[in-house]
XYZ file of C-alpha atoms in Angstrom:
724
model
C -73.665 -57.005 41.105
C -70.810 -55.105 39.570
C -67.583 -56.745 38.564
C -65.376 -57.381 41.594
C -61.613 -57.287 41.302
C -58.758 -56.560 43.678
C -56.704 -53.558 42.766
C -52.931 -53.387 42.729
C -51.354 -53.278 46.212
C -48.497 -51.114 45.070
C -50.046 -47.854 46.218
C -48.040 -46.123 48.907
C -49.358 -46.814 52.425
C -52.400 -48.606 50.951
C -54.047 -45.188 50.437
C -56.957 -44.934 48.018
C -59.351 -42.183 47.040
C -62.937 -42.705 46.009
C -63.599 -42.377 42.300
C -67.188 -41.223 42.902
C -68.107 -42.024 39.310
C -71.457 -40.592 38.292
C -73.675 -42.601 35.952
C -73.882 -41.212 32.461
C -77.329 -41.029 30.850
C -77.838 -43.724 28.261
C -77.758 -42.558 24.639
C -80.699 -42.990 22.298
C -79.525 -45.196 19.441
C -80.498 -44.926 15.790
C -82.938 -47.607 14.639
C -81.227 -49.149 11.612
C -83.677 -50.277 8.961
C -81.680 -53.519 8.551
C -82.552 -54.482 12.126
C -86.241 -54.429 11.326
C -85.948 -56.004 7.878
C -83.876 -58.919 9.179
C -85.938 -59.351 12.340
C -82.867 -59.247 14.561
C -83.723 -60.680 18.000
C -83.618 -58.421 21.032
C -81.750 -59.882 24.010
C -82.714 -58.721 27.528
C -81.021 -59.922 30.726
C -83.560 -58.651 33.251
C -81.375 -58.872 36.362
C -82.268 -57.686 39.859
C -79.187 -55.431 39.975
C -78.659 -54.437 36.361
C -80.671 -54.728 33.167
C -78.601 -55.532 30.097
C -80.278 -55.151 26.726
C -79.073 -55.105 23.161
C -79.425 -56.529 19.683
C -78.263 -60.050 19.024
C -76.107 -58.625 16.239
C -74.082 -56.596 18.767
C -71.039 -58.020 20.522
C -71.976 -56.346 23.831
C -75.191 -54.993 25.358
C -76.227 -51.631 23.950
C -77.775 -50.637 27.290
C -76.596 -51.460 30.764
C -78.304 -49.736 33.707
C -79.431 -50.349 37.292
C -82.855 -51.949 37.302
C -84.605 -49.375 39.505
C -86.934 -46.438 38.995
C -87.557 -43.226 40.927
C -90.502 -40.872 40.726
C -90.107 -37.223 41.579
C -92.179 -34.099 41.188
C -91.746 -32.365 37.884
C -90.464 -28.850 37.468
C -93.504 -27.419 35.702
C -96.249 -28.303 38.157
C -96.525 -29.883 41.557
C -99.204 -32.229 40.158
C -96.888 -33.667 37.530
C -94.324 -36.365 38.200
C -91.434 -37.634 36.126
C -90.020 -41.139 36.250
C -86.258 -41.605 36.256
C -84.865 -45.011 35.325
C -81.430 -46.521 35.695
C -78.606 -44.201 34.671
C -80.927 -41.190 34.622
C -80.816 -41.321 38.433
C -77.656 -39.318 39.092
C -77.528 -39.950 42.851
C -78.894 -43.169 44.313
C -78.271 -41.864 47.841
C -80.446 -38.787 47.362
C -83.233 -40.774 45.689
C -83.019 -43.863 47.946
C -86.347 -43.048 49.657
C -88.237 -43.034 46.356
C -86.419 -45.893 44.579
C -88.631 -48.748 43.423
C -87.867 -52.071 41.838
C -90.155 -54.512 40.045
C -88.634 -57.416 41.954
C -89.574 -59.168 45.150
C -86.333 -61.036 45.852
C -85.651 -62.201 42.277
C -89.265 -62.563 41.070
C -90.963 -59.833 39.067
C -94.120 -58.780 40.921
C -94.679 -55.102 40.032
C -95.419 -55.097 36.333
C -96.195 -51.383 36.163
C -92.510 -50.756 36.950
C -91.501 -53.530 34.524
C -93.517 -51.768 31.826
C -91.674 -48.500 32.539
C -88.372 -50.358 32.233
C -89.378 -51.854 28.873
C -90.514 -48.428 27.644
C -87.134 -47.039 28.611
C -85.025 -49.658 26.873
C -87.203 -49.884 23.752
C -87.121 -46.114 23.305
C -83.368 -45.873 23.919
C -82.744 -48.645 21.391
C -84.541 -46.384 18.921
C -87.390 -48.767 18.087
C -89.879 -46.641 16.166
C -92.331 -49.178 14.711
C -95.879 -48.004 15.187
C -97.716 -49.644 18.072
C -95.508 -52.703 18.384
C -92.013 -54.048 18.936
C -91.672 -56.209 15.857
C -88.666 -58.279 17.006
C -88.248 -61.697 18.656
C -87.202 -61.305 22.286
C -84.970 -63.511 24.424
C -85.683 -62.692 28.068
C -84.168 -64.061 31.280
C -86.288 -65.145 34.251
C -85.694 -66.539 37.726
C -84.986 -70.161 38.546
C -88.297 -72.021 38.966
C -90.220 -68.888 38.012
C -93.909 -69.270 38.899
C -96.326 -69.799 35.989
C -98.480 -66.902 37.147
C -95.531 -64.494 36.942
C -94.656 -65.717 33.459
C -98.307 -65.373 32.397
C -98.295 -61.700 33.485
C -95.035 -61.128 31.613
C -96.562 -62.713 28.478
C -99.587 -60.516 28.851
C -97.411 -57.420 29.077
C -95.275 -58.344 26.057
C -98.036 -59.606 23.745
C -100.873 -57.227 24.710
C -98.902 -54.061 25.283
C -95.983 -54.352 22.862
C -97.432 -56.880 20.373
C -94.168 -58.761 20.013
C -94.105 -61.714 17.551
C -92.466 -64.225 19.916
C -90.498 -64.574 23.156
C -88.096 -67.190 24.514
C -87.533 -67.412 28.269
C -84.379 -68.721 29.846
C -82.648 -68.797 33.215
C -79.699 -66.403 33.423
C -77.351 -68.952 35.045
C -78.242 -71.555 32.416
C -77.554 -69.046 29.642
C -74.156 -68.424 31.237
C -73.468 -72.193 31.295
C -74.684 -72.402 27.687
C -72.136 -69.755 26.712
C -69.165 -71.312 28.576
C -69.713 -75.083 28.377
C -68.333 -76.882 25.290
C -71.425 -79.119 24.955
C -74.301 -77.544 26.911
C -76.963 -79.796 25.326
C -75.649 -82.800 27.241
C -73.952 -81.092 30.161
C -73.941 -82.387 33.733
C -73.104 -79.547 36.094
C -73.711 -77.937 39.472
C -74.257 -74.218 38.991
C -73.566 -71.743 41.795
C -75.380 -68.606 40.722
C -74.563 -65.571 42.897
C -77.155 -62.890 42.278
C -77.939 -59.525 43.839
C -80.985 -60.541 45.854
C -80.493 -64.292 46.112
C -77.997 -67.091 45.520
C -79.043 -70.291 43.736
C -77.476 -73.742 43.598
C -78.805 -75.425 40.461
C -78.052 -79.013 39.422
C -78.071 -79.647 35.654
C -78.377 -83.245 34.423
C -78.246 -84.206 30.766
C -78.384 -80.567 29.630
C -81.598 -79.861 31.556
C -82.250 -78.174 34.897
C -83.159 -80.530 37.735
C -85.794 -78.352 39.498
C -86.561 -80.812 42.320
C -83.131 -80.217 43.851
C -82.687 -76.504 43.089
C -82.211 -74.398 46.214
C -82.270 -70.664 46.871
C -80.357 -68.809 49.588
C -81.988 -65.484 50.379
C -78.776 -63.521 50.441
C -76.854 -61.878 47.653
C -74.758 -58.903 46.627
C -77.330 -56.397 47.884
C -77.049 -57.767 51.414
C -73.260 -57.593 51.243
C -73.464 -53.940 50.226
C -75.874 -53.111 53.038
C -73.834 -55.038 55.612
C -70.622 -53.155 54.820
C -72.426 -49.826 54.810
C -73.913 -50.433 58.264
C -70.572 -51.651 59.683
C -68.720 -48.578 58.481
C -71.450 -46.190 59.596
C -71.299 -47.649 63.088
C -67.511 -47.584 63.030
C -67.376 -43.980 61.806
C -70.506 -42.223 63.158
C -69.112 -38.853 62.108
C -69.257 -39.864 58.452
C -72.665 -41.582 58.233
C -73.836 -39.457 55.311
C -70.497 -39.727 53.488
C -70.601 -43.548 53.464
C -72.974 -43.851 50.529
C -74.058 -47.023 48.810
C -72.081 -46.055 45.669
C -68.868 -45.776 47.688
C -69.650 -49.035 49.459
C -70.047 -50.781 46.114
C -66.707 -49.364 45.036
C -65.003 -50.674 48.182
C -66.536 -54.120 47.728
C -65.684 -54.209 44.044
C -62.063 -53.123 44.411
C -60.933 -54.102 47.925
C -62.920 -57.023 49.372
C -61.997 -60.636 48.772
C -63.101 -64.108 49.802
C -61.082 -65.756 52.558
C -60.039 -69.272 51.649
C -59.995 -70.234 55.349
C -62.043 -67.620 57.195
C -61.035 -68.429 60.773
C -57.336 -68.690 59.925
C -57.301 -65.394 58.046
C -59.386 -63.776 60.795
C -56.643 -64.546 63.310
C -54.059 -62.986 61.009
C -55.804 -59.629 61.262
C -55.057 -59.571 65.002
C -51.405 -59.047 64.153
C -50.545 -55.327 63.880
C -47.950 -55.867 61.163
C -50.390 -57.844 59.050
C -53.053 -55.233 59.631
C -50.820 -52.358 58.565
C -49.706 -54.237 55.474
C -53.191 -55.167 54.298
C -55.535 -52.441 55.541
C -57.084 -50.246 52.865
C -57.258 -46.554 53.779
C -60.093 -44.923 51.899
C -59.830 -41.136 51.788
C -63.118 -39.266 52.000
C -63.397 -35.734 50.530
C -62.485 -33.119 53.128
C -65.620 -31.175 52.261
C -66.119 -27.827 53.978
C -62.690 -27.752 55.566
C -61.048 -28.094 52.185
C -63.234 -25.294 50.868
C -62.475 -23.031 53.837
C -58.748 -23.499 53.309
C -59.154 -21.719 49.948
C -60.471 -18.546 51.571
C -58.191 -15.577 51.980
C -57.242 -14.269 55.406
C -59.632 -11.320 55.007
C -62.479 -13.619 54.012
C -61.822 -15.900 56.967
C -61.793 -12.906 59.307
C -65.131 -11.672 57.932
C -66.566 -15.144 58.193
C -65.448 -15.372 61.820
C -67.161 -12.042 62.579
C -70.397 -13.315 61.133
C -70.151 -16.468 63.194
C -69.562 -14.462 66.369
C -72.523 -12.198 65.599
C -74.775 -15.215 65.078
C -73.492 -16.784 68.286
C -74.166 -13.641 70.297
C -77.628 -13.356 68.795
C -78.421 -16.928 69.756
C -77.086 -16.405 73.299
C -79.110 -13.206 73.741
C -82.297 -14.887 72.570
C -81.705 -17.781 74.923
C -81.143 -15.414 77.860
C -84.324 -13.503 77.019
C -86.364 -16.696 76.903
C -84.961 -17.804 80.236
C -85.534 -14.353 81.742
C -89.166 -14.422 80.740
C -89.573 -17.899 82.159
C -87.905 -16.935 85.438
C -90.017 -13.782 85.807
C -93.213 -15.783 85.280
C -92.113 -18.331 87.833
C -91.118 -15.612 90.339
C -94.483 -13.927 89.963
C -96.190 -17.210 90.718
C -94.064 -17.743 93.832
C -94.752 -14.202 95.062
C -98.464 -14.813 94.709
C -98.075 -17.899 96.845
C -96.095 -15.877 99.326
C -98.879 -13.293 99.567
C -101.220 -16.060 100.753
C -99.270 -16.145 103.991
C -101.144 -12.959 104.978
C -104.290 -12.965 102.882
C -105.213 -16.681 102.845
C -105.833 -19.442 105.291
C -103.442 -22.261 106.092
C -105.154 -24.791 103.802
C -105.073 -22.462 100.790
C -101.392 -21.656 101.435
C -100.440 -25.326 101.842
C -102.303 -26.262 98.626
C -100.660 -23.419 96.642
C -97.260 -24.383 98.019
C -97.705 -27.950 96.850
C -98.756 -26.753 93.366
C -95.361 -25.075 92.884
C -93.568 -28.216 94.084
C -92.440 -26.951 97.515
C -93.040 -28.247 101.016
C -91.914 -25.542 103.487
C -91.988 -21.796 103.839
C -88.174 -21.839 103.974
C -88.066 -23.557 100.579
C -90.393 -20.932 99.170
C -88.210 -18.115 100.427
C -85.068 -19.764 99.091
C -86.677 -20.158 95.628
C -87.794 -16.501 95.620
C -84.325 -15.271 96.604
C -82.644 -17.434 93.991
C -84.951 -16.372 91.159
C -84.698 -12.708 92.114
C -80.894 -12.866 91.988
C -80.944 -14.781 88.694
C -83.317 -12.267 87.104
C -81.156 -9.341 88.156
C -78.038 -11.046 86.824
C -79.749 -11.884 83.539
C -80.899 -8.315 83.029
C -77.386 -7.074 83.652
C -76.017 -9.560 81.094
C -78.554 -8.607 78.463
C -77.980 -4.870 78.943
C -74.232 -5.415 78.922
C -73.652 -2.866 81.676
C -73.464 -2.581 85.405
C -76.472 -4.085 87.236
C -79.696 -2.166 86.698
C -81.325 -0.590 89.752
C -83.661 -2.810 91.714
C -87.215 -2.480 90.531
C -89.448 -0.725 93.087
C -92.437 -2.521 94.546
C -95.762 -1.600 92.994
C -97.211 -1.142 96.496
C -95.391 -0.845 99.768
C -96.361 -3.779 102.003
C -97.756 -2.959 105.437
C -97.492 -5.092 108.539
C -99.636 -3.228 111.146
C -99.799 -6.028 113.707
C -96.054 -6.304 114.187
C -95.932 -3.154 116.378
C -98.758 -4.285 118.674
C -97.844 -6.392 121.763
C -99.109 -9.953 121.785
C -101.124 -9.347 124.996
C -103.391 -6.934 123.128
C -104.196 -9.352 120.228
C -106.822 -12.034 119.886
C -105.777 -15.602 118.897
C -106.789 -14.943 115.265
C -104.773 -11.732 115.214
C -101.783 -13.570 116.704
C -101.909 -16.044 113.806
C -102.046 -13.178 111.300
C -99.175 -11.425 113.107
C -97.089 -14.594 112.795
C -97.716 -14.666 109.052
C -96.830 -10.977 108.697
C -93.583 -11.618 110.522
C -92.757 -14.447 108.105
C -93.649 -12.307 105.089
C -91.585 -9.369 106.297
C -88.623 -11.639 106.913
C -89.036 -13.038 103.398
C -89.087 -9.605 101.807
C -86.046 -8.485 103.764
C -84.258 -11.685 102.752
C -85.075 -11.040 99.117
C -83.696 -7.483 99.299
C -80.563 -8.785 100.991
C -80.097 -11.448 98.269
C -80.543 -8.835 95.557
C -78.012 -6.556 97.250
C -75.513 -9.415 97.509
C -76.103 -10.224 93.861
C -75.538 -6.629 92.848
C -72.356 -6.524 94.877
C -71.175 -9.731 93.285
C -72.049 -8.485 89.812
C -70.232 -5.223 90.527
C -67.056 -7.135 91.345
C -67.437 -9.243 88.211
C -67.959 -6.098 86.146
C -64.797 -4.544 87.543
C -62.864 -7.740 86.778
C -64.240 -7.751 83.240
C -63.096 -4.150 82.704
C -59.641 -4.993 84.029
C -59.547 -8.028 81.729
C -60.611 -5.957 78.743
C -57.956 -3.348 79.549
C -55.330 -6.078 79.760
C -56.431 -7.406 76.369
C -55.579 -4.079 74.822
C -52.215 -3.790 76.577
C -51.014 -7.392 76.805
C -52.954 -9.535 74.366
C -50.907 -12.715 74.803
C -51.107 -12.498 78.571
C -54.873 -11.867 78.350
C -55.303 -14.800 76.026
C -53.383 -17.088 78.362
C -55.465 -15.927 81.351
C -58.781 -16.479 79.545
C -57.685 -19.919 78.406
C -56.560 -20.747 81.960
C -59.918 -19.674 83.408
C -61.775 -21.769 80.844
C -59.567 -24.765 81.494
C -60.090 -24.396 85.243
C -63.868 -24.622 84.792
C -63.498 -27.629 82.489
C -61.144 -29.371 84.934
C -63.555 -28.782 87.809
C -66.437 -30.129 85.744
C -64.450 -33.213 84.700
C -63.390 -33.791 88.310
C -67.012 -33.726 89.467
C -68.081 -36.121 86.766
C -65.177 -38.420 87.539
C -66.102 -38.366 91.216
C -69.682 -39.232 90.360
C -68.457 -42.136 88.256
C -66.110 -43.288 91.036
C -68.975 -43.240 93.540
C -70.615 -46.088 91.635
C -67.470 -48.266 91.763
C -66.849 -50.236 94.909
C -63.067 -50.118 95.173
C -62.432 -46.484 94.264
C -61.174 -44.025 96.884
C -64.297 -41.831 96.559
C -66.614 -44.774 97.303
C -64.502 -45.922 100.243
C -64.418 -42.363 101.683
C -68.210 -42.191 101.365
C -68.682 -45.446 103.236
C -66.249 -44.340 105.948
C -68.222 -41.135 106.606
C -71.516 -43.055 106.637
C -70.140 -45.541 109.141
C -68.872 -42.701 111.384
C -72.272 -41.019 111.331
C -73.963 -44.327 112.125
C -71.578 -45.022 114.997
C -72.152 -41.514 116.398
C -75.905 -42.077 116.319
C -75.695 -45.493 117.975
C -73.178 -44.736 120.734
C -73.908 -41.135 121.690
C -73.658 -40.726 125.462
C -76.783 -38.663 125.979
C -79.847 -38.365 123.767
C -80.352 -35.106 121.825
C -82.436 -32.459 123.459
C -84.777 -31.714 120.578
C -84.314 -34.561 118.103
C -81.799 -34.818 115.279
C -80.257 -31.455 114.376
C -78.089 -32.705 111.487
C -78.248 -30.187 108.667
C -78.505 -26.996 110.678
C -74.835 -26.138 110.159
C -73.044 -25.486 106.877
C -70.519 -28.160 107.783
C -73.331 -30.712 107.762
C -74.085 -29.769 104.126
C -70.462 -30.433 103.233
C -70.752 -33.879 104.822
C -73.951 -34.534 102.841
C -72.236 -33.587 99.586
C -69.381 -35.932 100.409
C -71.624 -38.958 100.891
C -74.340 -38.204 98.321
C -73.610 -39.772 94.926
C -75.445 -36.995 93.126
C -74.422 -34.107 95.316
C -72.158 -31.516 93.782
C -71.869 -33.272 90.456
C -74.128 -31.046 88.314
C -72.951 -28.034 86.392
C -74.387 -24.783 87.796
C -76.016 -22.184 85.556
C -73.545 -19.532 86.713
C -70.685 -21.819 85.712
C -72.275 -22.473 82.310
C -72.696 -18.737 81.734
C -69.116 -18.046 82.724
C -67.860 -20.773 80.403
C -70.015 -19.377 77.621
C -68.563 -15.862 78.122
C -64.996 -17.116 78.047
C -65.564 -19.213 74.943
C -67.285 -16.319 73.168
C -64.258 -14.095 73.845
C -61.908 -16.789 72.588
C -63.945 -17.347 69.444
C -63.892 -13.624 68.769
C -60.186 -12.984 69.373
C -58.404 -16.348 69.052
C -58.532 -17.927 65.559
C -56.947 -21.132 66.814
C -59.662 -21.744 69.378
C -62.354 -22.360 66.723
C -60.151 -25.039 65.180
C -59.832 -26.755 68.571
C -63.611 -26.684 68.978
C -64.178 -28.109 65.491
C -61.803 -30.959 66.276
C -63.631 -31.828 69.499
C -61.228 -30.164 71.867
C -58.353 -32.466 70.961
C -54.965 -31.318 72.068
C -51.795 -31.589 70.094
C -51.445 -31.901 66.334
C -54.545 -33.204 64.588
C -54.446 -34.769 61.160
C -57.615 -33.641 59.430
C -56.992 -35.972 56.495
C -56.765 -38.933 58.894
C -60.107 -37.993 60.415
C -61.671 -38.244 56.939
C -60.120 -41.629 56.296
C -61.932 -44.974 56.423
C -59.837 -48.005 57.416
C -61.039 -51.125 55.637
C -59.407 -53.918 57.621
C -61.016 -57.203 58.599
C -64.164 -56.029 56.812
C -62.419 -57.008 53.583
C -63.080 -60.685 54.350
C -65.892 -60.382 56.880
C -68.420 -58.949 54.446
C -68.111 -61.515 51.606
C -68.256 -64.276 54.249
C -72.010 -63.642 54.428
C -72.441 -65.991 51.450
C -71.134 -68.843 53.563
C -72.375 -67.672 56.969
C -75.714 -65.829 56.666
C -76.021 -66.105 60.462
C -73.602 -63.164 60.710
C -76.503 -61.056 59.497
C -79.018 -62.820 61.709
C -80.514 -64.957 58.926
C -81.508 -68.457 59.983
C -80.581 -70.356 56.859
C -77.767 -72.478 55.524
C -74.771 -70.967 53.786
C -73.419 -71.826 50.374
C -71.308 -74.846 51.420
C -74.100 -76.412 53.516
C -76.575 -75.936 50.638
C -74.223 -77.634 48.156
C -73.694 -80.519 50.573
C -77.453 -80.844 51.100
C -78.177 -80.972 47.338
C -75.409 -83.463 46.623
C -76.628 -85.640 49.482
C -80.057 -85.911 47.863
C -78.650 -87.050 44.509
C -77.733 -90.665 43.734
C -73.992 -91.367 43.914
C -73.604 -91.666 40.157
C -75.253 -88.262 39.600
C -73.174 -86.728 42.387
C -70.011 -87.803 40.625
C -71.269 -86.412 37.312
C -72.335 -82.944 38.455
C -69.221 -82.233 40.553
C -67.055 -82.740 37.496
C -68.325 -79.364 36.340
C -69.091 -77.041 39.266
C -69.831 -73.773 37.487
C -69.587 -70.366 39.167
C -71.444 -67.396 37.724
C -73.132 -64.186 38.878
C -71.646 -60.952 40.216
C -70.317 -62.331 43.513
C -68.266 -64.919 41.614
C -65.945 -62.025 40.807
C -64.653 -61.964 44.385
C -60.955 -62.714 44.510
C -60.387 -66.274 45.850
C -64.058 -67.211 45.415
C -63.148 -70.214 43.272
C -60.451 -71.275 45.751
C -62.988 -71.064 48.629
C -65.465 -73.288 46.759
C -62.592 -75.710 46.076
C -61.797 -75.916 49.796
C -65.453 -76.428 50.744
C -65.912 -79.193 48.164
C -62.746 -80.903 49.366
C -64.347 -81.216 52.799
C -67.728 -82.289 51.365
C -66.650 -84.906 48.861
C -65.452 -88.404 49.775
C -61.734 -89.105 50.167
C -59.819 -89.223 46.886
C -62.892 -88.362 44.815
C -62.449 -85.914 41.939
C -64.220 -82.739 41.054
C -63.617 -79.713 38.835
C -64.530 -76.071 39.291
C -65.013 -73.611 36.441
C -65.770 -69.926 36.592
C -67.563 -67.997 33.872
C -65.299 -65.878 31.698
C -67.316 -62.818 32.694
C -69.625 -63.808 35.568
C -71.615 -60.576 35.341
C -72.099 -60.462 31.579
C -72.099 -64.079 30.392
C -75.824 -64.496 31.017
C -76.423 -61.898 28.291
C -73.719 -63.399 26.120
C -75.329 -66.825 26.442
C -78.768 -65.406 25.647
C -77.289 -63.720 22.586
C -75.650 -66.986 21.489
C -78.998 -68.738 21.912
C -80.832 -65.984 19.955
C -78.493 -66.588 17.010
C -78.849 -70.368 17.172
C -81.362 -72.443 15.161
C -83.120 -73.384 18.418
C -84.727 -69.954 18.811
C -87.785 -70.510 16.643
C -88.687 -73.861 18.191
C -88.085 -72.595 21.730
C -90.120 -69.377 21.506
C -93.692 -68.718 22.534
C -95.696 -67.114 19.783
C -98.853 -65.076 20.159
C -100.811 -68.124 19.037
C -99.288 -70.190 21.849
C -100.080 -67.389 24.292
C -103.708 -67.262 23.236
C -104.245 -71.020 23.069
C -102.088 -72.368 25.886
C -102.102 -69.416 28.315
C -101.383 -69.964 32.010
C -97.668 -69.235 31.830
C -96.975 -71.720 29.054
C -93.294 -72.308 28.390
C -91.463 -74.047 25.549
C -88.555 -75.877 27.131
C -85.028 -75.711 25.807
C -81.486 -76.145 26.986
C -81.418 -72.961 29.066
C -85.024 -72.810 30.237
C -86.961 -73.770 33.342
C -89.010 -76.939 33.271
C -92.696 -76.401 32.530
C -95.237 -77.856 34.942
C -98.847 -76.974 34.080
C -100.733 -75.343 36.901
C -103.039 -77.919 38.467
C -106.724 -77.397 37.795
C -108.709 -77.339 40.985
C -111.967 -79.254 40.467
C -115.132 -77.389 41.174
C -117.105 -78.613 44.136
């Protein structure tokens, strides 16, 4: 994890902008002949977040890059791929779907990726010896690293790179080795905060005590992911802008560890405290900032292009709907023809296929579709309604003029069908005529409106806006009424129940029974009553209303520059601060996210936090060893950089340890880098030769053999399973 610090609070209004620093490709260093002649050791801190590598003669790592790789298709051929490693990956967010790491948690499992990482760092360090890396290597590994994993790493280093020797050590122990005045005899309790996991490691007599080491499967990577998900849910309009690089920057510069989480959590409920401590992170304004640089003429041309595209989309949508309606109308007319040409069973079956039950429903659907088609054609043509299309063949109803007394029973049935069909056709013509008349009035109103636009633009603009607002208000009122219908104590729900009770009382206490059954629904007034009591009735937006709203908004987009701004801002009224919309408020998240180390349950992980794990380990040690290790509680790893992290551990130990007992807490000078510094110090010490595995040891001992030293794991030979 990167170095975490809290920035100066002196910025006005706690306003910060993202640095958006891009990684710079690592340089390729010159391979000095003195390095090879003197056999200078190569120090590699193979961390799960970053890999730090450099010569033991250097004061700082020569290379420092994220320990991930990404494969992408090459430019020359689709069959070729190129592998990007570390700082060569310019955008982690773009490449996140193809990122790969050699680690499973903190254990190396994918050695093909590890080999690519070694190739990268050896080549960038300039090593040019033929077929081998002729330098001793000091390499970090995980706490209690399995023998099998170490054996595979030995195989990679000795067989692929032909190194002379390698010394393995635990990163947290190297950090202790660098910071402790006498590491060879040290008693300590190490809290190692890594990227994928957190370890609590007791050290007794200068050696790791593996039986009581514990790992918590949460680290800096989980903290990054947690904050990213919180902010993406909090600001759904900026999901893509909240990248992992920006999240890391917010955690590094603005998050801190709460000494008393619950007490500080309550402080954030106070508005004054919130305003004083919130961090306002300004996102780039993006397209809006770019559009503000356009000239008035460019903006006008851009608006014309947008209107043209909008009209093209609307026309295509109308054409698609017109074709669909015409196909549906043709199908209904074929069903209607069966009234005369088919029998009752065929007609009933065809009626059911189109989702209708009665002849009246069929006629209503035909009339509606006919009117809609005529209206759509008029809209597409952009002129007064087109003449009604003539029938391909004039229908004949010969039996209608013959008296019933002169017809047989079969002919009477056919005559009844012809009467229904004739009535249907006359109804359709009447509906089309009404639709034409209605469209004619609308056309005249549109011409008057267009004339007013030329004469009185401001008055026209106000009228169009008023018409649009009227439709929106009616729509909102219907939706509000529908919502109120579901609530028991609202006026709409009470009115509905009152009408229902009146209808029920009328049915129960009517003086005389109805002559021909219930006739509710025959009058238009009955339909109004139904709409009043039906929760769904009258709440949907009609197609005519949608088309009218679309026309008005198209006119406003074409002639009113301010309208497009209102639409972009979600229809908000009043003054809108665009900069505020692109601003992330980092409030209680500043302490909530780091708290994961102590409360993994916040992320849904069923495991103990850091304080419970320390208490568990201390409880399993004898009292004399407890007293020894707590005299040097050592904090290292990237998360130890959190502001107040040491103070939080101090508070937790105060609650864990017996009354009036003593303890001391120390933090690494550079928690992120001291593992490499300690490995470098060890590489320059006289212990390197005796603590390294040579090729001879690899060939003779095998099976993950390890030479123990002050910063290493303990070696336990893999048990040999007897053959049965």
